[in-house]
mmCIF file of C-alpha atoms in Angstrom:
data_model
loop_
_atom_site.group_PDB
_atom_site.id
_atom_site.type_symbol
_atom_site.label_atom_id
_atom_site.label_comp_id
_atom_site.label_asym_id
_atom_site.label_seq_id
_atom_site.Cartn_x
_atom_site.Cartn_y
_atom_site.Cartn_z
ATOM 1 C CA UNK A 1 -9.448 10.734 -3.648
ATOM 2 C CA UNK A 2 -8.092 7.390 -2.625
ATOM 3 C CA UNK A 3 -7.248 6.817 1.122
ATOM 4 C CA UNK A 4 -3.513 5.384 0.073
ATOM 5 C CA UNK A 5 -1.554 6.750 -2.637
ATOM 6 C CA UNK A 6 2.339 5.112 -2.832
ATOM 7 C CA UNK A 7 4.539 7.056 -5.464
ATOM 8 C CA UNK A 8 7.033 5.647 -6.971
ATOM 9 C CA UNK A 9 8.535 4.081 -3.453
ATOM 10 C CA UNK A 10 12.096 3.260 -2.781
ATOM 11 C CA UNK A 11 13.182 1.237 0.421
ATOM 12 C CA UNK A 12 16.537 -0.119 0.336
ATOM 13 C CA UNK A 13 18.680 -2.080 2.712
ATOM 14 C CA UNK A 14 22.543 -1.095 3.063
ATOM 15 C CA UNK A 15 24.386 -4.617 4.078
ATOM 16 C CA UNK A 16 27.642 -5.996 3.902
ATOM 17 C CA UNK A 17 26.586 -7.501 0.623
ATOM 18 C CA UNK A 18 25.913 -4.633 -0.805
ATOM 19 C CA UNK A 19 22.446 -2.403 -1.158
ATOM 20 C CA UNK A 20 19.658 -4.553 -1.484
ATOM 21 C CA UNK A 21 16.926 -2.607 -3.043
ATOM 22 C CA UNK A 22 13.691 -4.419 -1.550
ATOM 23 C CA UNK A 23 11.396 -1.594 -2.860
ATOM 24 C CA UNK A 24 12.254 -0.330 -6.447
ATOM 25 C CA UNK A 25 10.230 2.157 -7.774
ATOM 26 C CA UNK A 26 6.801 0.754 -6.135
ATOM 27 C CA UNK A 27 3.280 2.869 -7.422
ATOM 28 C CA UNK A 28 0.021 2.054 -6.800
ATOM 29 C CA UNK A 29 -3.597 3.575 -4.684
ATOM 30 C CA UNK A 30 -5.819 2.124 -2.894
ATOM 31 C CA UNK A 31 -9.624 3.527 -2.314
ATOM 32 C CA UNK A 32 -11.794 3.300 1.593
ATOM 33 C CA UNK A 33 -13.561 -0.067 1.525
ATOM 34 C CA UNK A 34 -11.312 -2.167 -1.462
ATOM 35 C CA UNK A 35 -9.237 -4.636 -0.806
ATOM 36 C CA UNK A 36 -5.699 -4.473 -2.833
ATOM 37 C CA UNK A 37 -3.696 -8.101 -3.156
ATOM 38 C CA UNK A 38 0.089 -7.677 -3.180
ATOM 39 C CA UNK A 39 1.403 -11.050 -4.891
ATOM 40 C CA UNK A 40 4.427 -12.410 -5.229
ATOM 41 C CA UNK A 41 7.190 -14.966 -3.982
ATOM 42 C CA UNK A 42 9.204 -14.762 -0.573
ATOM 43 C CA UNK A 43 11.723 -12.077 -1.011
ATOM 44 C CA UNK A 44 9.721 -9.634 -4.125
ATOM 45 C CA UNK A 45 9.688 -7.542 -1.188
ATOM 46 C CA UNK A 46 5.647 -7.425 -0.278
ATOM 47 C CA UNK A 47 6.275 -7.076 3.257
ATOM 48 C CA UNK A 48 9.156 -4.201 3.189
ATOM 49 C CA UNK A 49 6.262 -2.440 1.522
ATOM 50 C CA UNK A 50 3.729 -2.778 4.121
ATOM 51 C CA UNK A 51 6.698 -2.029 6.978
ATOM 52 C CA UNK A 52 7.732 0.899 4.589
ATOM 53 C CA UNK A 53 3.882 2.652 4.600
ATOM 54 C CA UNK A 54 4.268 2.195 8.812
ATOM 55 C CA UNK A 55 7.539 3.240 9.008
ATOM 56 C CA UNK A 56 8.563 0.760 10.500
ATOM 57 C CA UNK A 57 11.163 -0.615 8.297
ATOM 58 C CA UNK A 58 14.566 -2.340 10.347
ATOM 59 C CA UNK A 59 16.834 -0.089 11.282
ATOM 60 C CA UNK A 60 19.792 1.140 11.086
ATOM 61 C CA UNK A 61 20.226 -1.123 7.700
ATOM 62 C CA UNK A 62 17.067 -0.032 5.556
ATOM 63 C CA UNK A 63 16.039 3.176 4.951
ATOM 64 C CA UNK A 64 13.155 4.816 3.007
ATOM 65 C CA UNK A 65 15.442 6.399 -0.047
ATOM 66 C CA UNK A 66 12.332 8.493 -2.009
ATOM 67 C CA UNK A 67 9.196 8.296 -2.901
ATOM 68 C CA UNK A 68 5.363 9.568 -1.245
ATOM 69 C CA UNK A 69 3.297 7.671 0.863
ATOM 70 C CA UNK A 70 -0.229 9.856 0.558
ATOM 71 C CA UNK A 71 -2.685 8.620 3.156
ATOM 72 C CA UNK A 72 -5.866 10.344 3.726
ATOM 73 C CA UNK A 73 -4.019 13.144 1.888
ATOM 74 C CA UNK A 74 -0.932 13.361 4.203
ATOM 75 C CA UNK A 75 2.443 12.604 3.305
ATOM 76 C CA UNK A 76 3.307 9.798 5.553
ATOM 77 C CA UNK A 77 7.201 10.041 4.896
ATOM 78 C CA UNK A 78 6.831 13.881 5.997
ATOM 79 C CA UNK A 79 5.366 13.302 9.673
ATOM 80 C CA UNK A 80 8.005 13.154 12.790
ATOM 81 C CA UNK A 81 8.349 9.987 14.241
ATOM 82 C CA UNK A 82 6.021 11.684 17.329
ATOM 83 C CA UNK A 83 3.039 12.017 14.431
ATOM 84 C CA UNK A 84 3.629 8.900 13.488
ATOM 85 C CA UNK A 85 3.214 6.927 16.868
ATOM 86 C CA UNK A 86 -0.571 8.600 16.817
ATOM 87 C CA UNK A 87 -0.782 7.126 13.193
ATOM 88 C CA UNK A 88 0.014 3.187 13.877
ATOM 89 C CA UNK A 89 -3.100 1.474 15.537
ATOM 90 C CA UNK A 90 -5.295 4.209 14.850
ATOM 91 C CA UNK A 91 -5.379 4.998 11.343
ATOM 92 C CA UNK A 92 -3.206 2.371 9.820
ATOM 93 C CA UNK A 93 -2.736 -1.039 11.397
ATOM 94 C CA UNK A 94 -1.178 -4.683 10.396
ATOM 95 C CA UNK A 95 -1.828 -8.057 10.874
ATOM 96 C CA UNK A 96 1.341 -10.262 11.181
ATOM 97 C CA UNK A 97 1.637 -13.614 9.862
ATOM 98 C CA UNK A 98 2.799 -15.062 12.969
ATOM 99 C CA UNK A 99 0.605 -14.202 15.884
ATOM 100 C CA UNK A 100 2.469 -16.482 18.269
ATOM 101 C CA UNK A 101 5.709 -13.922 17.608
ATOM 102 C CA UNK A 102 3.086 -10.925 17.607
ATOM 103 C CA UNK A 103 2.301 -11.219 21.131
ATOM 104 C CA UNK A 104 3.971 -11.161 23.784
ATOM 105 C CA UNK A 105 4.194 -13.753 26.501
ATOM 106 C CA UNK A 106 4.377 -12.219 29.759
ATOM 107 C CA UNK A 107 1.069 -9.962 29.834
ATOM 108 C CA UNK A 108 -2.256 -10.897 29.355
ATOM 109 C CA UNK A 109 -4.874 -10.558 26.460
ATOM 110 C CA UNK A 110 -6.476 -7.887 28.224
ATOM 111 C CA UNK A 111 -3.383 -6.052 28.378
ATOM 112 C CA UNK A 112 -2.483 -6.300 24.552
ATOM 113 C CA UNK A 113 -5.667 -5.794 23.080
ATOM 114 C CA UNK A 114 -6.281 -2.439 25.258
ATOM 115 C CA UNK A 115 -2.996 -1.163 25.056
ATOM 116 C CA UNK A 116 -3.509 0.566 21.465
ATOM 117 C CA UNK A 117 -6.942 1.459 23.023
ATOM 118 C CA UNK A 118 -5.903 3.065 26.232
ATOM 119 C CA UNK A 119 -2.584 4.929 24.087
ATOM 120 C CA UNK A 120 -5.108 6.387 21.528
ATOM 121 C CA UNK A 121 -8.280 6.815 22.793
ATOM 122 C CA UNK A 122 -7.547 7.172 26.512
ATOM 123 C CA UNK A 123 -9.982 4.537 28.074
ATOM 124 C CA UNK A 124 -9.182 2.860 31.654
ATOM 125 C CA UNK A 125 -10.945 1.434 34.360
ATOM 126 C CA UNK A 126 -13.959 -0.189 33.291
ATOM 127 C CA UNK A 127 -14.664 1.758 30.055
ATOM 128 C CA UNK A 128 -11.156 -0.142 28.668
ATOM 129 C CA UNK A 129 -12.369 -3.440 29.706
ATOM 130 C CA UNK A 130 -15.890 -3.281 28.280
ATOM 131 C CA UNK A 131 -14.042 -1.954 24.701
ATOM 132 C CA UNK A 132 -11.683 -4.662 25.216
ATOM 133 C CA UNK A 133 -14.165 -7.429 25.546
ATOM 134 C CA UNK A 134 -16.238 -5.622 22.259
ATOM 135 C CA UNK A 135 -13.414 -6.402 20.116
ATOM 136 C CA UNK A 136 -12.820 -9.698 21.272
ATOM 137 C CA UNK A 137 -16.002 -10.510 21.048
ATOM 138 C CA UNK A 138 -16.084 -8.818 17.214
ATOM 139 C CA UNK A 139 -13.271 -11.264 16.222
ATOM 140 C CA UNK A 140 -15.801 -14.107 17.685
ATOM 141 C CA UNK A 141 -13.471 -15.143 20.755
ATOM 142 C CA UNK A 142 -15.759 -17.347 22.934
ATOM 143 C CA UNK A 143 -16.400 -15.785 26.422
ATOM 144 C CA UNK A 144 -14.876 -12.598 25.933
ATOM 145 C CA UNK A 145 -14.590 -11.352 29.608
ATOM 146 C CA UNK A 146 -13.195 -14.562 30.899
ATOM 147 C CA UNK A 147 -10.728 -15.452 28.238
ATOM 148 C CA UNK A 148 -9.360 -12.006 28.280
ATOM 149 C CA UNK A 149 -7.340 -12.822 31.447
ATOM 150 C CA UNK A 150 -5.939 -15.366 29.838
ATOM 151 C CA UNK A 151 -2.535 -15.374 28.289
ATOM 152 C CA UNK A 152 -0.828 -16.230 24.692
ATOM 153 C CA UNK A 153 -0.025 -19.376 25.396
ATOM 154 C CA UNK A 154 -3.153 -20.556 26.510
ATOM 155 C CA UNK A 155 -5.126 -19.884 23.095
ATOM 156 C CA UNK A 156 -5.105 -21.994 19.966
ATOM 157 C CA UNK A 157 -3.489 -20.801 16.704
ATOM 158 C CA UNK A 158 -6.513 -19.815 15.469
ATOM 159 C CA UNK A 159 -7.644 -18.092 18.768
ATOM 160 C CA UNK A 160 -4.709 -16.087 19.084
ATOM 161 C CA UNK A 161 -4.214 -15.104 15.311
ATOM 162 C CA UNK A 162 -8.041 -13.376 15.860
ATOM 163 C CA UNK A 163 -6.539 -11.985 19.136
ATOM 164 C CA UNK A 164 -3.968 -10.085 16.618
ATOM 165 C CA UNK A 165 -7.020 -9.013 14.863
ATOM 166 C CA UNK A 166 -8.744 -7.488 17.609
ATOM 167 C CA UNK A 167 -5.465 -5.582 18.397
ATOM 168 C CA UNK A 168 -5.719 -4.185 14.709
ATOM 169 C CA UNK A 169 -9.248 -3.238 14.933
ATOM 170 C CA UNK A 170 -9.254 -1.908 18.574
ATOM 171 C CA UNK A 171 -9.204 1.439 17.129
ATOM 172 C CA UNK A 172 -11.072 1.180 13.716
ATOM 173 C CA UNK A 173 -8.432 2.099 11.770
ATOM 174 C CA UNK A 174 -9.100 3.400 8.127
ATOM 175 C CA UNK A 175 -6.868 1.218 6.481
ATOM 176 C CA UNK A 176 -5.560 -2.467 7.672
ATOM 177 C CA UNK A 177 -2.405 -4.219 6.441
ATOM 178 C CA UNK A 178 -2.966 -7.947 6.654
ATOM 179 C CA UNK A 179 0.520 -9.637 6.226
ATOM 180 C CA UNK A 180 0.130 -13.724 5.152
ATOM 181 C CA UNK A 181 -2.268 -13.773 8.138
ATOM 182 C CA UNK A 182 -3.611 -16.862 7.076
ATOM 183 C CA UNK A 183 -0.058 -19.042 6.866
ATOM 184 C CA UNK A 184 0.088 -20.741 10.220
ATOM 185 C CA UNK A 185 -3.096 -21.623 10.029
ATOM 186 C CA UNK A 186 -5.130 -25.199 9.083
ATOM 187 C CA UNK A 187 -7.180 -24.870 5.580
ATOM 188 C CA UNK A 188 -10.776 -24.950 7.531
ATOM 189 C CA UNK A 189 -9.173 -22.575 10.581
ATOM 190 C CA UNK A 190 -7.898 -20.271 7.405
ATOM 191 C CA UNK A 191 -11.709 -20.179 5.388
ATOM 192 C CA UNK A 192 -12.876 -19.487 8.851
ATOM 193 C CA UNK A 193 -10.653 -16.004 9.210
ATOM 194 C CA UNK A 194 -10.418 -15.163 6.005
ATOM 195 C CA UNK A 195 -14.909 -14.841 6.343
ATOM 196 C CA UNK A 196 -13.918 -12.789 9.559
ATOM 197 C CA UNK A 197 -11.905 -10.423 8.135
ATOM 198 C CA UNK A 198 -14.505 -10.043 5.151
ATOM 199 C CA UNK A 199 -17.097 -8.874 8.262
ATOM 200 C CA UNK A 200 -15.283 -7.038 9.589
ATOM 201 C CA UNK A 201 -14.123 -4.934 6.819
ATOM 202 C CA UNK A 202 -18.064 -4.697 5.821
ATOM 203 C CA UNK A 203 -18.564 -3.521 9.413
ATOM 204 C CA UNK A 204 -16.111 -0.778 9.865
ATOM 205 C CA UNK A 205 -15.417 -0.052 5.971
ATOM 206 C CA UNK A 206 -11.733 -0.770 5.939
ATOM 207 C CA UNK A 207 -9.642 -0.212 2.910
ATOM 208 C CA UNK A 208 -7.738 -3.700 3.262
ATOM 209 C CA UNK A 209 -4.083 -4.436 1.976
ATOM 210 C CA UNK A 210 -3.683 -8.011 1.833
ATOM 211 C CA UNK A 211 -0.223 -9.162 1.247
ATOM 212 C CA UNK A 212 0.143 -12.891 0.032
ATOM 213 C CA UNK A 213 1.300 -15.518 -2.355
ATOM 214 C CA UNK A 214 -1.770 -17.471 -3.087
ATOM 215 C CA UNK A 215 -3.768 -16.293 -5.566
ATOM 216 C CA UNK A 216 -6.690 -18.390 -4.333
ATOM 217 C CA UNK A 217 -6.897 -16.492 -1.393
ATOM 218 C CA UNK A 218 -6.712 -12.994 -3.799
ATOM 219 C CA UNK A 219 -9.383 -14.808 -5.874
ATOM 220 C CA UNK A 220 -12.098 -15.187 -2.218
ATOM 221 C CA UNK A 221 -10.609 -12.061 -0.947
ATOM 222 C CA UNK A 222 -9.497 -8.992 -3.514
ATOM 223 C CA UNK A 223 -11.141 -6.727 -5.595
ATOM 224 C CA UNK A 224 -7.980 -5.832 -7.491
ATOM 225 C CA UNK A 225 -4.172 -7.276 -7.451
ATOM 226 C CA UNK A 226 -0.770 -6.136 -7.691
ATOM 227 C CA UNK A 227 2.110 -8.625 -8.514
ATOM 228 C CA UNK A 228 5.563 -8.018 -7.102
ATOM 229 C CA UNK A 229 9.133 -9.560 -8.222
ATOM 230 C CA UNK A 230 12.273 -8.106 -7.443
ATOM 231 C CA UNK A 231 10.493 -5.180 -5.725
ATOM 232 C CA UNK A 232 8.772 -4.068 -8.546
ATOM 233 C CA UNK A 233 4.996 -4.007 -8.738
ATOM 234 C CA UNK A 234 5.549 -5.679 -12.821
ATOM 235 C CA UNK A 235 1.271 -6.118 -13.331
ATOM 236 C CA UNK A 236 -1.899 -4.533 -11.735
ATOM 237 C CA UNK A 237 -5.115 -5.050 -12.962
ATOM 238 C CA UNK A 238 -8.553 -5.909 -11.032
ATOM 239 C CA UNK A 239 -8.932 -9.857 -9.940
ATOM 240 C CA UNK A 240 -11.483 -10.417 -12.691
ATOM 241 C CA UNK A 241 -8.986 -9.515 -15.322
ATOM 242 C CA UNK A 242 -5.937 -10.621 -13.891
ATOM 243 C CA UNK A 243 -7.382 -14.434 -13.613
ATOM 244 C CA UNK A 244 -9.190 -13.854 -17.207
ATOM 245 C CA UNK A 245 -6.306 -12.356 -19.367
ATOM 246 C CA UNK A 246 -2.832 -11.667 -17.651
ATOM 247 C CA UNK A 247 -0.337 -9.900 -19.366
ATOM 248 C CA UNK A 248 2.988 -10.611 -17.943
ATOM 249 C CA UNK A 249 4.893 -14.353 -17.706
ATOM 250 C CA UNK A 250 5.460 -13.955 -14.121
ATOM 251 C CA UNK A 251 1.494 -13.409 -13.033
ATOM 252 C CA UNK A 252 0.885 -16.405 -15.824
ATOM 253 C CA UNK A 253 3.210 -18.631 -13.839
ATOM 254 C CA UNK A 254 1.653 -17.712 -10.631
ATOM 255 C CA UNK A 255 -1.499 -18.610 -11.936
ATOM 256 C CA UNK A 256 -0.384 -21.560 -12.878
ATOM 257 C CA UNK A 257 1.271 -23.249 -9.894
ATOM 258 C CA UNK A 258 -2.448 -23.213 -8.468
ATOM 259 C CA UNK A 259 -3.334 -26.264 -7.977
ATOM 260 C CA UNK A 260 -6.615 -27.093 -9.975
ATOM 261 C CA UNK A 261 -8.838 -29.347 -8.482
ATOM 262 C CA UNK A 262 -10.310 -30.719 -12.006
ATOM 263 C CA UNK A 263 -7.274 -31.506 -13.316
ATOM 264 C CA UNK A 264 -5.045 -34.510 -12.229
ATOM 265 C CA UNK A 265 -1.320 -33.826 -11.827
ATOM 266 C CA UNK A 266 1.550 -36.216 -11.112
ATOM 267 C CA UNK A 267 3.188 -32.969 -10.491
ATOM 268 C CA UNK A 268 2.583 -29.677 -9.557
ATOM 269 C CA UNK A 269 4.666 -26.819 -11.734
ATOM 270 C CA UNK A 270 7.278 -24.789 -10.407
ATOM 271 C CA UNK A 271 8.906 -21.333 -11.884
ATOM 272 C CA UNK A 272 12.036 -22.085 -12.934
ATOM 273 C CA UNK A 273 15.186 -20.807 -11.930
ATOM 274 C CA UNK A 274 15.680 -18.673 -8.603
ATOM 275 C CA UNK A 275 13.973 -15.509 -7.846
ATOM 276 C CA UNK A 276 15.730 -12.697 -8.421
ATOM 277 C CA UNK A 277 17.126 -10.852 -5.524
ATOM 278 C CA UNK A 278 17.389 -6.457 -4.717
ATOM 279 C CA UNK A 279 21.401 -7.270 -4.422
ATOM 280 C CA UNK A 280 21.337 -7.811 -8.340
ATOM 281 C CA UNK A 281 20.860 -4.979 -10.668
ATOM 282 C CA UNK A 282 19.368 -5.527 -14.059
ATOM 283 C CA UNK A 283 20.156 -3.517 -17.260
ATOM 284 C CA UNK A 284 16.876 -5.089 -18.619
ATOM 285 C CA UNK A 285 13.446 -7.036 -16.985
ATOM 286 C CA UNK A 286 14.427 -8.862 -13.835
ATOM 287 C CA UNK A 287 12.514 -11.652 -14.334
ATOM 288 C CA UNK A 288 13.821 -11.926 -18.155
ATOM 289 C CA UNK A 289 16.944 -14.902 -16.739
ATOM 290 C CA UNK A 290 13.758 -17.038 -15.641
ATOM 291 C CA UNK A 291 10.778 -16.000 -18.560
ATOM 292 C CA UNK A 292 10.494 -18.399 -21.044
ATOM 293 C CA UNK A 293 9.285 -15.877 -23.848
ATOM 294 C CA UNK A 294 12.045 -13.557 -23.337
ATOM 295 C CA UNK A 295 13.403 -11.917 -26.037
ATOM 296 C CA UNK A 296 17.121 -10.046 -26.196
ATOM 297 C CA UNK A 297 15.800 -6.856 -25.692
ATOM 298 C CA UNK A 298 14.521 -8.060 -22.476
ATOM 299 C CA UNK A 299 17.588 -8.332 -21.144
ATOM 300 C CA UNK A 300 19.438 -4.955 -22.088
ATOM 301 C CA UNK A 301 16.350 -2.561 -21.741
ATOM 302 C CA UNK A 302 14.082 -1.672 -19.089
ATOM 303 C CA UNK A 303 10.584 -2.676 -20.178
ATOM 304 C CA UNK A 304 7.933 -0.073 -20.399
ATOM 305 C CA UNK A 305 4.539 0.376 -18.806
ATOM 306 C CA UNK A 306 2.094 -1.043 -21.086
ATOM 307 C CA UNK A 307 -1.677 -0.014 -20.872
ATOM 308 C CA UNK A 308 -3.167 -3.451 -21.499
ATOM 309 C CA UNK A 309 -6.743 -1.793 -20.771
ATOM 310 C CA UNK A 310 -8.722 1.008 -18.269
ATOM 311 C CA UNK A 311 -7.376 -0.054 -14.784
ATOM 312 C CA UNK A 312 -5.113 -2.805 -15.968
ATOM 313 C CA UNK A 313 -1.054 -2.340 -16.377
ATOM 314 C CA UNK A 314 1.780 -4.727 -17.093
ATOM 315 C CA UNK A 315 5.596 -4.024 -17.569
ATOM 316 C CA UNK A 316 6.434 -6.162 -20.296
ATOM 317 C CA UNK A 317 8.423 -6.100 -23.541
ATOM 318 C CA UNK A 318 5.861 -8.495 -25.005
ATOM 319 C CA UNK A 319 2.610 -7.293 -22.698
ATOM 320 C CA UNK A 320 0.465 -7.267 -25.429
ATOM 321 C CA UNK A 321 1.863 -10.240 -27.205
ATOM 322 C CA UNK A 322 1.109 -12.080 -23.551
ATOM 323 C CA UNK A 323 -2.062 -10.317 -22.885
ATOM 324 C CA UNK A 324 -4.150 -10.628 -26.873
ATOM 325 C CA UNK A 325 -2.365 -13.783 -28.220
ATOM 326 C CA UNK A 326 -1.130 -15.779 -25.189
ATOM 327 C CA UNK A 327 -2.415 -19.491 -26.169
ATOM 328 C CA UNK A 328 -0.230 -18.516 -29.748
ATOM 329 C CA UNK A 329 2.709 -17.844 -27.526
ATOM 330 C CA UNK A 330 2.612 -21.123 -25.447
ATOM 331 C CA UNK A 331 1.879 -23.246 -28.772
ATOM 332 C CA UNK A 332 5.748 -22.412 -29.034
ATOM 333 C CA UNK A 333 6.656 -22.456 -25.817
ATOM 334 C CA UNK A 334 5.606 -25.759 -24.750
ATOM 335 C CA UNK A 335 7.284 -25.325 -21.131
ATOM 336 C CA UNK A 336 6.091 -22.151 -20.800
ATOM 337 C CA UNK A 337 3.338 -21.417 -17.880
ATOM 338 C CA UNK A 338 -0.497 -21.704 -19.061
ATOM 339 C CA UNK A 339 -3.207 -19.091 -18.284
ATOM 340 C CA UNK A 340 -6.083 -19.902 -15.909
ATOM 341 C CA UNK A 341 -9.694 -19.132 -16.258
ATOM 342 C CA UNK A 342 -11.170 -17.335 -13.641
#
């Protein structure tokens, strides 16, 4: 049985604007010890995801309209907000993409990191501090039992963002949301924490949900990838395959605006157009205004679910077109995105 099961999810936000449906129709598992990519530009609604399986999605303007959220085979979106408190930090955590935001200010490391660890396992005294300093010292801060009187502001970027990791791990959680941890940081600080988080997953068998938009990072880190748009999960399929053969336009154009190091560019590519929104509702394939293979019955009817192969889905008009023949289809589509070899 896998440890997280979301079926057929539905978060939307009621604005001024209108209802913004972030989350539309979102499906997929994930098993102890895998990691799971979620792909996809600002705004395809990765995050409202990860906030939707915590509950903690901003209130009083979104709410969770349907769906399941199975984890560890309990509904999350059954359990009173009282169950859910003992839930958060010890079964399911997250890593947020901005640590200096994630912490707060005005209390010390030794405060933050034991907080979840005091709430859930009910430490103090000296049994909290030595547990503290463990998971500092598992996220490699230097000098563990000094620095953890030390406050936000007086770590590095790259010190504090493992700070936020300790706080996630404090309890060894079964399953850890990692949200663009890696975005504020420097390329070598980045290889650096993205090894750490590999350790530590080995360590405590996490089942990791890594949320991003660079598919080199899914490439050093995943085992199999979901990519988003318009809050729809529109391809899944294991990292081998999706870098080997994908099978829809948007996961080719996301492969292609990798940069390849082989290959001089006077420019990189770009997707054209702008990325659909959850204000705008589509009588066909959201991302048919900005797909360069379109056809017209891509923009009047929802596409199916096509079976490309075992373990590998796309929802595409033209999925197997994209997916058997796709060097035939950019022969006449000169502008249209290339695929990548893994």
């Amino acid at each position: 049985m896998a440890l997280l099961e979301v079926q057929d999810l539905h978060t939307y936000l009621y604005t001024r604007q209108g209802v913004n449906r972030a989350v539309h129709g979102v499906s997929f598992q994930l098993d102890r010890g895998r990691t799971l990519g979620l792909v996809g530009e600002s705004g395809s609604g990765k995050t409202m995801t990860a906030m939707s399986i915590l509950r903690l999605v901003p209130r009083p303007a979104a709410r969770i309209v349907s769906g399941k959220i199975m984890f560890d085979g309990e509904d999350l979106l059954s359990k009173s907000e009282a169950e859910m408190r003992k839930v958060r930090g010890a079964e399911v955590a997250i890593i947020l993409q901005d640590p200096l935001s994630s912490l707060n200010p005005v209390f010390s490391i030794k405060f933050q990191v034991g907080e979840a660890i005091k709430l859930h396992q009910g430490l103090t005294g000296a049994d909290l501090s030595n547990e503290v300093m463990e998971n500092l010292r598992r996220v490699r801060v230097p000098s563990p039992k000094e620095r953890m009187s030390d406050y936000p502001h007086q770590f590095s970027g790259g010190m504090r963002q493992r700070v936020v990791g300790a706080i996630a791990i404090s309890c060894q959680p079964k399953l850890l949301i990692a949200d663009e941890p890696t975005t504020a940081l420097d390329s070598t600080i980045q290889a650096q924490y993205l090894n750490l988080l590999r350790e530590l997953q080995d360590q405590l068998n996490l089942a990791l949900l890594f949320i991003t938009h660079d598919f080199g990072i899914v490439a050093k880190m995943c085992d199999d990838v979901a990519v988003m748009y318009a809050g729809r999960i529109v391809e899944r399929a294991t990292v081998r395959d999706m870098f080997a053969r994908p099978g829809h336009p948007y996961a080719l154009a996301l492969l292609q605006a990798v940069p390849k190091m082989e290959i001089k560019e006077d420019r990189l590519f770009a997707i054209e157009g702008v990325p659909a929104t959850g204000h705008t509702e589509f009588a066909g394939c959201s991302f048919a205004p900005r797909c360069p293979f379109a056809i017209d019955k891509c923009h009047v009817e929802p596409p199916p679910v096509v079976i490309l192969e075992p373990g590998h889905e796309s929802e595409c008009w033209r999925a197997q077109e994209v997916f058997e023949h796709g060097t035939s289809l950019l022969a006449t589509h000169p502008g249209a995105p290339g695929p990548q070899t893994p």
